[in-house]
Coordinates of N, CA and C in Angstrom, one line a residue:
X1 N 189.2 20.6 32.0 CA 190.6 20.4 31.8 C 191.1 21.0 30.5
X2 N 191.9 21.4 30.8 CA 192.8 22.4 29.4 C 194.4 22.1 29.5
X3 N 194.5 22.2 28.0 CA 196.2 21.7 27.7 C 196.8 22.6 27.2
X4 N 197.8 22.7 26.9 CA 198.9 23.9 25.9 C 200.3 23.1 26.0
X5 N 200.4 23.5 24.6 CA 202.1 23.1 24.4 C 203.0 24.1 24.3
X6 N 203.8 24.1 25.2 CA 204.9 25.3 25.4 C 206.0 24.8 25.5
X7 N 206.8 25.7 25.1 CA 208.4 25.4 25.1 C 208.6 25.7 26.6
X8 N 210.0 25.5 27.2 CA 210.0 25.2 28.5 C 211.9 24.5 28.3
X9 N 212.9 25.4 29.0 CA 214.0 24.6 28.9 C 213.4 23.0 30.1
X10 N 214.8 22.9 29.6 CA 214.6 21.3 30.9 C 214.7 21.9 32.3
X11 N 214.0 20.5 33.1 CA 213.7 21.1 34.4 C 215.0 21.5 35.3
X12 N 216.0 21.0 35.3 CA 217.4 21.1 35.7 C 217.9 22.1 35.1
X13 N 217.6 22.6 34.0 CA 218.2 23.6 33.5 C 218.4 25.1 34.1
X14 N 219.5 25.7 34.0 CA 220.2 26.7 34.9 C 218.6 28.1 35.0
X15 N 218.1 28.2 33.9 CA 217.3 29.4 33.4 C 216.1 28.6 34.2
X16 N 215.5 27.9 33.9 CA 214.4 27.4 34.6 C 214.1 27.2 35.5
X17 N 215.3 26.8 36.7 CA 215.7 26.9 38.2 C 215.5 28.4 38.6
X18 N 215.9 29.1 38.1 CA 216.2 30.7 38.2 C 214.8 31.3 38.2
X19 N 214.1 31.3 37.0 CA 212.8 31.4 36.5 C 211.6 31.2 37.2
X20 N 211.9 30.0 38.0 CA 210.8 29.4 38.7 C 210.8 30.0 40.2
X21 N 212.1 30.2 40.6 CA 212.9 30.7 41.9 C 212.0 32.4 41.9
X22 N 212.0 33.1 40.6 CA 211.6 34.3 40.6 C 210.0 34.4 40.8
X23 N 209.4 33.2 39.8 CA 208.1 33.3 40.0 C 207.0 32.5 40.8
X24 N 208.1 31.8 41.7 CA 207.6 31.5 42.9 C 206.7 29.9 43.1
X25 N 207.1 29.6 41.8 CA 206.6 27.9 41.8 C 207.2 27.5 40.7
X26 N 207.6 25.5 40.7 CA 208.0 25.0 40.0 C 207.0 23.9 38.7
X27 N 207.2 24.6 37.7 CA 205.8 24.1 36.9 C 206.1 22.8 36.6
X28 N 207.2 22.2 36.7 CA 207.4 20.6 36.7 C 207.0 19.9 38.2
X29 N 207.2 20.2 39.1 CA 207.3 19.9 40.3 C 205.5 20.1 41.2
X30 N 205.3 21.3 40.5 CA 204.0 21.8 40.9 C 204.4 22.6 42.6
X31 N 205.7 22.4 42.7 CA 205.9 22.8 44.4 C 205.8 24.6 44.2
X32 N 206.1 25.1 45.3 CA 205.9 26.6 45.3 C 207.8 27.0 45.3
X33 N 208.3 27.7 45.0 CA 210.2 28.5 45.4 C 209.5 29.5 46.2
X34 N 211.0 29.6 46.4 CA 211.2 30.8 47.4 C 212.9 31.4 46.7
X35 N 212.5 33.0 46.4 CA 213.7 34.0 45.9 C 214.4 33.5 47.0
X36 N 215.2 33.6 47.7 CA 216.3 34.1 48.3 C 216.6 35.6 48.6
X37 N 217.5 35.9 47.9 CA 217.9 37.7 48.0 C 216.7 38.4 46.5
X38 N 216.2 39.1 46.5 CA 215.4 40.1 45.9 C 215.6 41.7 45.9
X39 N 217.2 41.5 46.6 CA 217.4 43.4 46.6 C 216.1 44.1 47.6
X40 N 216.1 45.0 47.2 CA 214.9 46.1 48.5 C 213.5 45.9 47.7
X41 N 213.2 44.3 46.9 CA 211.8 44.7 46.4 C 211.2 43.5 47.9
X42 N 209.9 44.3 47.8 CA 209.4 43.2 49.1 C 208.4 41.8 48.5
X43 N 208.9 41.0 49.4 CA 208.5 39.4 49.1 C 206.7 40.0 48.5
X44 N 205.9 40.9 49.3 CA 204.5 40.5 49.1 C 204.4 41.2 47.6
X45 N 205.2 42.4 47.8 CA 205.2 42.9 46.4 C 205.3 42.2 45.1
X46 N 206.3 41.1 45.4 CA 207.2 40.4 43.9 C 205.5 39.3 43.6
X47 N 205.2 38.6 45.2 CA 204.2 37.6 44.3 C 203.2 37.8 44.0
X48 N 203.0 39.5 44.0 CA 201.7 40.1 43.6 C 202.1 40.4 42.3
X49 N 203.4 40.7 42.0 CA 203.6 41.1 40.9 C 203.3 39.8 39.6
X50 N 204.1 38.9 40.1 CA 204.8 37.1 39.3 C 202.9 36.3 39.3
X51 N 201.9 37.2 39.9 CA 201.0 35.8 40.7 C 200.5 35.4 38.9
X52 N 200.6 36.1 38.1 CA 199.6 35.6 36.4 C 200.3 34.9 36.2
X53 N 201.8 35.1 35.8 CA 203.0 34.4 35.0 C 203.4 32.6 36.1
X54 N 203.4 32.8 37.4 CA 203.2 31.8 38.1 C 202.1 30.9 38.0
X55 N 200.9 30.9 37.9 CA 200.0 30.1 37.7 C 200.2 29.0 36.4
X56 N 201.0 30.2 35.0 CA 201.0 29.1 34.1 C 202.4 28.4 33.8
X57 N 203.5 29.0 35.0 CA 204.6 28.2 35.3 C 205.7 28.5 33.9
X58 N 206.7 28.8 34.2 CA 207.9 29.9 33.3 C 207.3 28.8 31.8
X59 N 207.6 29.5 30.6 CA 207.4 29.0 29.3 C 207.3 30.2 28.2
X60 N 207.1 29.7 27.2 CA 206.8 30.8 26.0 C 205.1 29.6 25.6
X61 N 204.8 30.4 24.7 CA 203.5 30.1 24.0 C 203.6 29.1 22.7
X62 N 203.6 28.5 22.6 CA 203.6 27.5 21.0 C 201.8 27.5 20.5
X63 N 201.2 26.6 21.5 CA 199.7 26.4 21.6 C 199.2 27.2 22.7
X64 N 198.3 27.6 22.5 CA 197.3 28.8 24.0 C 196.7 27.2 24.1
X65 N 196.7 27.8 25.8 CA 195.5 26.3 26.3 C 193.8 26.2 25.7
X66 N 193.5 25.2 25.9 CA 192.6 24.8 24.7 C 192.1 23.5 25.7
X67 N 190.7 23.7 25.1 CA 190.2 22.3 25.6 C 189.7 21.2 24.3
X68 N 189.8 19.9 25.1 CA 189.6 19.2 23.7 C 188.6 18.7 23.5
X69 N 188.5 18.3 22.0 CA 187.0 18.4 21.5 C 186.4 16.9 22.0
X70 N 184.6 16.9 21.8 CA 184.4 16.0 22.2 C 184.5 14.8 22.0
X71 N 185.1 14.0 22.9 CA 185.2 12.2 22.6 C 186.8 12.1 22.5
X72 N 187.4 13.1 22.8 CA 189.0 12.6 22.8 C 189.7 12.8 24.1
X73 N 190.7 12.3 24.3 CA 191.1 12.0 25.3 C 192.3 12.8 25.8
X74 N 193.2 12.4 26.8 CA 194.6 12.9 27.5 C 195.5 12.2 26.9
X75 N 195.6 10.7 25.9 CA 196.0 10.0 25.3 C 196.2 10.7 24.1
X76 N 195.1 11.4 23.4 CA 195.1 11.4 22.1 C 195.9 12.6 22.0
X77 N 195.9 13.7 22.9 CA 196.9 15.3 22.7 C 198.5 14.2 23.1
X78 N 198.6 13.8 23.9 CA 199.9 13.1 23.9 C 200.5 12.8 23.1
X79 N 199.8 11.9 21.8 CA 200.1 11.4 21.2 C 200.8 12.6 19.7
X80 N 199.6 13.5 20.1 CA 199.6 14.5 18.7 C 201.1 15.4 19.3
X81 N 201.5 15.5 20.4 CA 202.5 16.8 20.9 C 203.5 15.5 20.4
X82 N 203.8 14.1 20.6 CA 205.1 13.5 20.6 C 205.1 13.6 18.7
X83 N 203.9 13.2 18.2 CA 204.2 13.5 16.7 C 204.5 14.4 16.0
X84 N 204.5 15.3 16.8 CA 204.7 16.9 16.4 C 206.2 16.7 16.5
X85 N 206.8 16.9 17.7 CA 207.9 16.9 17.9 C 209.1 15.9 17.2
X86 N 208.5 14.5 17.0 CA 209.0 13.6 15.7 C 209.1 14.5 14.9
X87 N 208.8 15.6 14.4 CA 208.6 16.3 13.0 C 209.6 17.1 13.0
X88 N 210.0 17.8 14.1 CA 210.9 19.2 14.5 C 211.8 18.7 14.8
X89 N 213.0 19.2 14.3 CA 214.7 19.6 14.5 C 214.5 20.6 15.6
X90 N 215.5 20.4 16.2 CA 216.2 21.1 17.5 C 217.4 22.5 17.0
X91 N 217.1 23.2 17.6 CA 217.8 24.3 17.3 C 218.3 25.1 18.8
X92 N 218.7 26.7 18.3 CA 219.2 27.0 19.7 C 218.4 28.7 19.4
X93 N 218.3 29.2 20.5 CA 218.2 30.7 20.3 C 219.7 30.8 20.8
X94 N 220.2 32.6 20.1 CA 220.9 32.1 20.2 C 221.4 33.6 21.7
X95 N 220.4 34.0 21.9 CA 220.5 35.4 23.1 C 219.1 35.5 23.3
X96 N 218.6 35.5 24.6 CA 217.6 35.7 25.1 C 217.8 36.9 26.1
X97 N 217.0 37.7 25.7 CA 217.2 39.6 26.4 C 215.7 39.7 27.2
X98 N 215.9 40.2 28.1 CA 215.0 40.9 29.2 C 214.7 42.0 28.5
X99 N 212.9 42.0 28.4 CA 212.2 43.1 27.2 C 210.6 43.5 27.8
X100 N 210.4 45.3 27.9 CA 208.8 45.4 28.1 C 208.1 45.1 27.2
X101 N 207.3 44.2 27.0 CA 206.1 44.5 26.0 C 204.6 44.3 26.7
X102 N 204.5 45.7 26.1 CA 203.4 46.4 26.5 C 203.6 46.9 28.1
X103 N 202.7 45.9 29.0 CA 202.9 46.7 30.3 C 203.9 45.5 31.4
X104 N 204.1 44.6 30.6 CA 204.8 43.5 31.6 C 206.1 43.3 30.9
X105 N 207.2 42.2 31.8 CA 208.3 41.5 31.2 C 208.4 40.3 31.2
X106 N 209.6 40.1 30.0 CA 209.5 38.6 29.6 C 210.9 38.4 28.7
X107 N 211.0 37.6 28.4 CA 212.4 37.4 27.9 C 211.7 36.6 26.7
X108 N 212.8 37.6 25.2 CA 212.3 37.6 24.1 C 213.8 36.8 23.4
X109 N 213.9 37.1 22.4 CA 215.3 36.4 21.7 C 216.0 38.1 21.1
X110 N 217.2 38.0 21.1 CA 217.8 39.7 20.8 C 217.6 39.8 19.6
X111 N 217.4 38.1 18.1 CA 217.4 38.6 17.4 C 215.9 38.1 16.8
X112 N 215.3 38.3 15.4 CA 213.8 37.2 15.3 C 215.1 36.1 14.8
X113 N 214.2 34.9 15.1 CA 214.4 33.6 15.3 C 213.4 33.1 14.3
X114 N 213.7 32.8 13.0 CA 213.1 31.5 12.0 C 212.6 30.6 12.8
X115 N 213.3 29.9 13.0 CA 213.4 28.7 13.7 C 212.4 28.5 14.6
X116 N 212.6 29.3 15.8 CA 211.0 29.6 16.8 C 209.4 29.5 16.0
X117 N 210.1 30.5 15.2 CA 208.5 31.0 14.6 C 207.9 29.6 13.8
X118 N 209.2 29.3 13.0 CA 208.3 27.7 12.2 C 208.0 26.5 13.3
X119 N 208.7 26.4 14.3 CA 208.0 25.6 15.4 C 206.4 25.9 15.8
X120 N 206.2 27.6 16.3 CA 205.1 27.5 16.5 C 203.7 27.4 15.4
X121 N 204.9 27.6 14.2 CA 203.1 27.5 13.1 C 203.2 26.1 13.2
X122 N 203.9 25.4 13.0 CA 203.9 23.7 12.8 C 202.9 23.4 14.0
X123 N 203.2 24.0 15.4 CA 202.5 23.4 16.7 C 201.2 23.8 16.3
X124 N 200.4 25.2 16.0 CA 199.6 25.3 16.2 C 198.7 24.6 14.8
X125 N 199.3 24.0 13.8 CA 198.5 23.7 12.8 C 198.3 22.1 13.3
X126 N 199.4 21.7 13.7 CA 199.8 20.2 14.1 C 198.3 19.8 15.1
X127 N 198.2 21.0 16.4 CA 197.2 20.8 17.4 C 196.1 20.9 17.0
X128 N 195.6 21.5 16.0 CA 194.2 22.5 15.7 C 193.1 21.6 15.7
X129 N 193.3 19.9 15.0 CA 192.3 19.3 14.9 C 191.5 19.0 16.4
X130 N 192.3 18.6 17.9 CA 192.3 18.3 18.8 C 191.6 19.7 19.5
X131 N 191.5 20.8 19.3 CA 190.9 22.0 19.8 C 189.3 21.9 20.0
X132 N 189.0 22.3 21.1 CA 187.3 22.4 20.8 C 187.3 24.4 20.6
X133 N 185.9 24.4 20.0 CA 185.9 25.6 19.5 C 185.7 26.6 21.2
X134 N 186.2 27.5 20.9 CA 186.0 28.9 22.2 C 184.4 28.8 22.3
X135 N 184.4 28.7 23.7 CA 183.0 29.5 24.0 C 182.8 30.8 23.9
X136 N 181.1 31.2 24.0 CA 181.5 32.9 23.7 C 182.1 33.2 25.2
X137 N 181.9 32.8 26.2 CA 182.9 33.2 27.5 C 184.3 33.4 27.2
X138 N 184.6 32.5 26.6 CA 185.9 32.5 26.2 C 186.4 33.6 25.2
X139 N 186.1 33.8 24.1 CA 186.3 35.0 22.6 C 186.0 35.9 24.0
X140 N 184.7 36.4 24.8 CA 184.9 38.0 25.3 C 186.3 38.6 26.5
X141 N 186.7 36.7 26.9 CA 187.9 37.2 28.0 C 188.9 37.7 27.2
X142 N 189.1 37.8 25.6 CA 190.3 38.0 24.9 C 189.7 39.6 24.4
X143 N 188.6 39.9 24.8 CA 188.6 41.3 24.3 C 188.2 42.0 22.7
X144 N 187.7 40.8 22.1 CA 187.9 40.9 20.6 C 187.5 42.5 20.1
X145 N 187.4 43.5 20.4 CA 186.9 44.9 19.9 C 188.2 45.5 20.5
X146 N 189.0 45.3 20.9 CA 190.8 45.4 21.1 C 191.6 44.9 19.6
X147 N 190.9 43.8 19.4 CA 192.0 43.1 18.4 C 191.8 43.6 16.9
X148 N 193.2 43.4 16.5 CA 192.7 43.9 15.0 C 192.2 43.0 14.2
X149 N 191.5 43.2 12.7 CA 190.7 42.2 12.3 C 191.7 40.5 12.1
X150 N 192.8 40.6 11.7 CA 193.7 39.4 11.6 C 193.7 38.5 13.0
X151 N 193.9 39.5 14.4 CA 193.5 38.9 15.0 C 192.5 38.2 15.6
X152 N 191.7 38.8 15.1 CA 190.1 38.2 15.7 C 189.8 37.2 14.7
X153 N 190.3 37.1 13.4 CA 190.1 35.8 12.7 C 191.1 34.7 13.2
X154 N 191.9 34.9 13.7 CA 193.1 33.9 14.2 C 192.7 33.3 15.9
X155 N 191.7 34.7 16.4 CA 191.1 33.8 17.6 C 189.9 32.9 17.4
X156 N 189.0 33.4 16.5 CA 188.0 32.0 16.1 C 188.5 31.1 15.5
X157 N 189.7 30.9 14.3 CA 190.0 30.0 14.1 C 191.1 29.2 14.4
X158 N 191.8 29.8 15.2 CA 193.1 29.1 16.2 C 192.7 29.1 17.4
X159 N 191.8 29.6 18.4 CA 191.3 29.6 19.6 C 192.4 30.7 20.2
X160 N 193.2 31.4 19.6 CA 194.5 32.5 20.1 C 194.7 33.4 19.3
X161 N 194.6 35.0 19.5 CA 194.6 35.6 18.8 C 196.4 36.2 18.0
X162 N 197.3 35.5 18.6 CA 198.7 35.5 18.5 C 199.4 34.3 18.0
X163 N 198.9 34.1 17.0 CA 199.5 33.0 16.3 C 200.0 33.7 14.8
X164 N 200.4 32.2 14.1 CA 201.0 32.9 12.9 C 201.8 34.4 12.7
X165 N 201.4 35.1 11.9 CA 202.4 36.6 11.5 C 202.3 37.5 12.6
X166 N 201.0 37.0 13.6 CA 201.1 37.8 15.1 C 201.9 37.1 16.1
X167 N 202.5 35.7 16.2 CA 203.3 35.3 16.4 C 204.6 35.9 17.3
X168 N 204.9 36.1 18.6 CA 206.2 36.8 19.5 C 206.7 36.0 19.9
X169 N 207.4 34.9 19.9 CA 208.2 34.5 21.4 C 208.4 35.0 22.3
X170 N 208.1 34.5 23.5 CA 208.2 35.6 24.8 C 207.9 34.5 26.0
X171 N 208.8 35.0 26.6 CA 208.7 33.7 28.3 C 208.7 35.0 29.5
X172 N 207.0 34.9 29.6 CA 206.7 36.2 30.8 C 207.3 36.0 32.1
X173 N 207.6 36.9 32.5 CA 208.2 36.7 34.1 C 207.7 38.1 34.9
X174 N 206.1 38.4 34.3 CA 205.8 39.4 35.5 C 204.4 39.5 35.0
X175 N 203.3 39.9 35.7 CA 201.7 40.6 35.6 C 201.6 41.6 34.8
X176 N 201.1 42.5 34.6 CA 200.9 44.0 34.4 C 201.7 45.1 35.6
X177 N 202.2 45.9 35.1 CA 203.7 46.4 35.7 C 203.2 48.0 35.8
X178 N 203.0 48.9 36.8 CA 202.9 50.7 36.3 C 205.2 50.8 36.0
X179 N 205.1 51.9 35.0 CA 206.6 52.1 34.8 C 207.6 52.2 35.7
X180 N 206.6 52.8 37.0 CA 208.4 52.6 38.0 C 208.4 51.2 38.6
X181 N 207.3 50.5 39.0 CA 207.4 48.9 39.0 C 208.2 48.4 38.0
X182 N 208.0 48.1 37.1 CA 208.8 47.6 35.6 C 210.1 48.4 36.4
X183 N 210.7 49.8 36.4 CA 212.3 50.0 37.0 C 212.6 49.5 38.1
X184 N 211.6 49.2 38.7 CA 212.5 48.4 40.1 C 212.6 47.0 40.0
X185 N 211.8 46.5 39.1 CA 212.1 44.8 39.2 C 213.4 44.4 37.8
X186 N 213.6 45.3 37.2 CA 214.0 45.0 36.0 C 215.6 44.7 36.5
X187 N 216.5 45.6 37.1 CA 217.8 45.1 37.7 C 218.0 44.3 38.3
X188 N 216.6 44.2 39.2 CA 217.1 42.7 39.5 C 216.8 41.3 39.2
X189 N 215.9 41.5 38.0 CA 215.6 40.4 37.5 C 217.0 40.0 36.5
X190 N 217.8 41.1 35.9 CA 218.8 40.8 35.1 C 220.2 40.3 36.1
X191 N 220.3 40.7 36.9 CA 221.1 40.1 38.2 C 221.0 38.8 38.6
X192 N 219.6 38.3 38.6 CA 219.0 36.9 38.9 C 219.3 36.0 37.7
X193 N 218.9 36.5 36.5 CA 219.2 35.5 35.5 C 220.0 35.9 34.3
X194 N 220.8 36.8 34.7 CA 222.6 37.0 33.5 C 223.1 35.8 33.9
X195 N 223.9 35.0 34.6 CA 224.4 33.3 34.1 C 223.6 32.7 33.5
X196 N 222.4 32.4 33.9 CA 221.5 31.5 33.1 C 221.4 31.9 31.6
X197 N 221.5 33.5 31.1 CA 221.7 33.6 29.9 C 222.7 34.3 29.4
X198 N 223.3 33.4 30.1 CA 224.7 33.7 29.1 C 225.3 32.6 27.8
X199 N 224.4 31.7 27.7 CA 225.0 30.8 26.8 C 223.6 30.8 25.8
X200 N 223.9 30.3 24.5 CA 222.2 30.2 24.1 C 221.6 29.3 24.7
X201 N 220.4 28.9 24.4 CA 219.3 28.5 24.7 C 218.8 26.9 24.0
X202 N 219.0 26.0 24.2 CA 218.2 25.0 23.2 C 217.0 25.1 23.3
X203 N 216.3 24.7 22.1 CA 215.6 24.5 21.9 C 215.0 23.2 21.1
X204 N 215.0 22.0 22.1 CA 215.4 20.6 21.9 C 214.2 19.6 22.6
X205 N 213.3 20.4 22.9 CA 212.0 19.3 23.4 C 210.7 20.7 23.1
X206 N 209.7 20.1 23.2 CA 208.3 21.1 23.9 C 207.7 20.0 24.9
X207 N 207.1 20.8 25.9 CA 206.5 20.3 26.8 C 204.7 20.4 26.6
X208 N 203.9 19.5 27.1 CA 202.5 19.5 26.9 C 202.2 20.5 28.3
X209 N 201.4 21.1 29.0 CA 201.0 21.8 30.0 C 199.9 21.2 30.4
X210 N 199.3 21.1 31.5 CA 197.8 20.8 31.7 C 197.3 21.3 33.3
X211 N 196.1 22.1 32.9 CA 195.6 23.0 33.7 C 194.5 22.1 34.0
X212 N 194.4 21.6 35.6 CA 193.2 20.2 35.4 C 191.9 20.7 36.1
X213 N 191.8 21.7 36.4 CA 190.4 22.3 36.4 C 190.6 23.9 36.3
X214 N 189.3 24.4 36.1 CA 189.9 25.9 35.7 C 190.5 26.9 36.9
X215 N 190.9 27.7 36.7 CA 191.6 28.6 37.6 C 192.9 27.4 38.3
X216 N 193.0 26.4 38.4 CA 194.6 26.0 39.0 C 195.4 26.0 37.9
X217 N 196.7 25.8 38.6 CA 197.9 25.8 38.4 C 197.9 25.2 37.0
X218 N 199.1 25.4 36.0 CA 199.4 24.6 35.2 C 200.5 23.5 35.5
X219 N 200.4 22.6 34.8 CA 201.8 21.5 35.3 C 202.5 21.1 34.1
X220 N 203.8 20.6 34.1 CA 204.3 19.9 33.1 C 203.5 18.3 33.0
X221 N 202.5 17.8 32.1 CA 202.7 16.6 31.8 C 203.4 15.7 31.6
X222 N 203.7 15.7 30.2 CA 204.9 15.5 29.7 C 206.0 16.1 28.4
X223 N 207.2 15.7 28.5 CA 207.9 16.7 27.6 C 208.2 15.8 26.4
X224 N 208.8 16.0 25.1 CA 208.6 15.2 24.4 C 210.5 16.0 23.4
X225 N 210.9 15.2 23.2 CA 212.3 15.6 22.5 C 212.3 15.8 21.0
X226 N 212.5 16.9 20.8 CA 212.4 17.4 19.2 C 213.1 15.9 18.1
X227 N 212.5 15.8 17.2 CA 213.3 14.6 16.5 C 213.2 13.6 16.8
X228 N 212.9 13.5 17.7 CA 212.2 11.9 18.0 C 211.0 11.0 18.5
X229 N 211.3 10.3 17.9 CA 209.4 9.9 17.4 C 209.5 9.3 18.9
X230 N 210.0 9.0 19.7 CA 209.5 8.4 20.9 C 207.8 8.8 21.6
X231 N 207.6 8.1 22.4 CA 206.1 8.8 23.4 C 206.6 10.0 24.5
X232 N 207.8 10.5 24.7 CA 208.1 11.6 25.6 C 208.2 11.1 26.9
X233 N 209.0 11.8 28.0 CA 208.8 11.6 29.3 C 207.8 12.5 30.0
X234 N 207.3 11.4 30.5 CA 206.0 12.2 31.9 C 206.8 12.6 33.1
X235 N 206.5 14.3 33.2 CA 207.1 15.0 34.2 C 206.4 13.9 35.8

């Protein structure tokens, strides 16, 4: 069993409805969507494209999933994500843009965001003690003779090689893309979710994720509301 704390608007929320509709399952619900209209891309095509980013269900990254060390529990990450979030002020992005990076898409913020970025150092220093270390199975699926040396010290010692000053916000909404793939999904992914971003964005809870055996689905646990020391709602 593996957890991650990801940001995630609310489940009613306009972008997240949309989001989930595109990538073909509901990470609160755990149910599967279905697009509706998709323009001339074909259904088998889109969920071959969405099938990576659907497994871990629409979000950006705070914590990479992580298993916990030995002798602690589902209680004890609960506890550490609602204390976390007791810590954190609520903020807004304030434009979220549809962007390639690298070979896939995802929706980034139009401008950098302080605010994002000090959430996720806070998350990943907040989680770190609750982390068990990477197996070497684990360090070779990241490729480490890819990464540069900062990253490869940030994946043995954060279990992710994208934390801190490597650090992006980004909420994927596709696999690995060849460039005219990336041109045909791109209109109409902006079609699908221009209302949803047309207002900013809060950023007013993180949610815990949990992947309960390997290779399934990820789910919302529970979410927990920025500033308040409460125990959070279980999705």
């Amino acid at each position: 069993m593996r957890y991650a704390l990801y940001f995630t608007p609310h489940r009613d929320h306009p972008l997240t409805v949309a989001a989930a509709a595109w990538l073909g399952r509901d990470a609160f619900s755990g149910e599967e969507t279905q697009l509706a209209d998709i323009g001339d891309l074909a259904a088998a095509d889109l969920s071959r494209w969405t099938a990576e980013p659907r497994r871990y269900g629409f979000h950006a990254t705070l914590v990479a999933p992580f298993r916990l060390k030995a002798g602690l529990a589902q209680e004890d990450v609960l506890r550490a994500a609602a204390s976390l979030a007791g810590r954190c002020a609520p903020f807004a992005i304030p434009r979220l843009e549809i962007a390639r990076l690298e070979n896939f898409l995802a929706l980034v913020p139009a401008q950098a965001n302080a605010d994002v970025e000090a959430l996720a150092d806070a998350a990943v220093d907040h989680l770190q003690p609750l982390r068990a270390p990477l197996s070497e199975c684990e360090i070779a699926r990241r490729n480490p003779a890819r990464l540069s040396a900062r990253q490869r010290t940030y994946l043995e010692r954060h279990g992710y090689p994208y934390v801190k000053e490597e650090f992006r916000f980004h909420m994927t909404l596709s696999g690995p893309l060849a460039p005219a793939e990336a041109g045909r999904i791109e209109p109409v992914l902006k079609a699908l979710l221009a209302p949803a971003l047309a207002s900013p964005v809060a950023v007013d809870s993180v949610s815990l994720f949990v992947e309960p055996a390997p290779g399934a689905p990820f789910t919302v646990l529970a979410t927990h509301r920025l500033g308040s020391a409460g125990a959070g709602k279980h999705a």
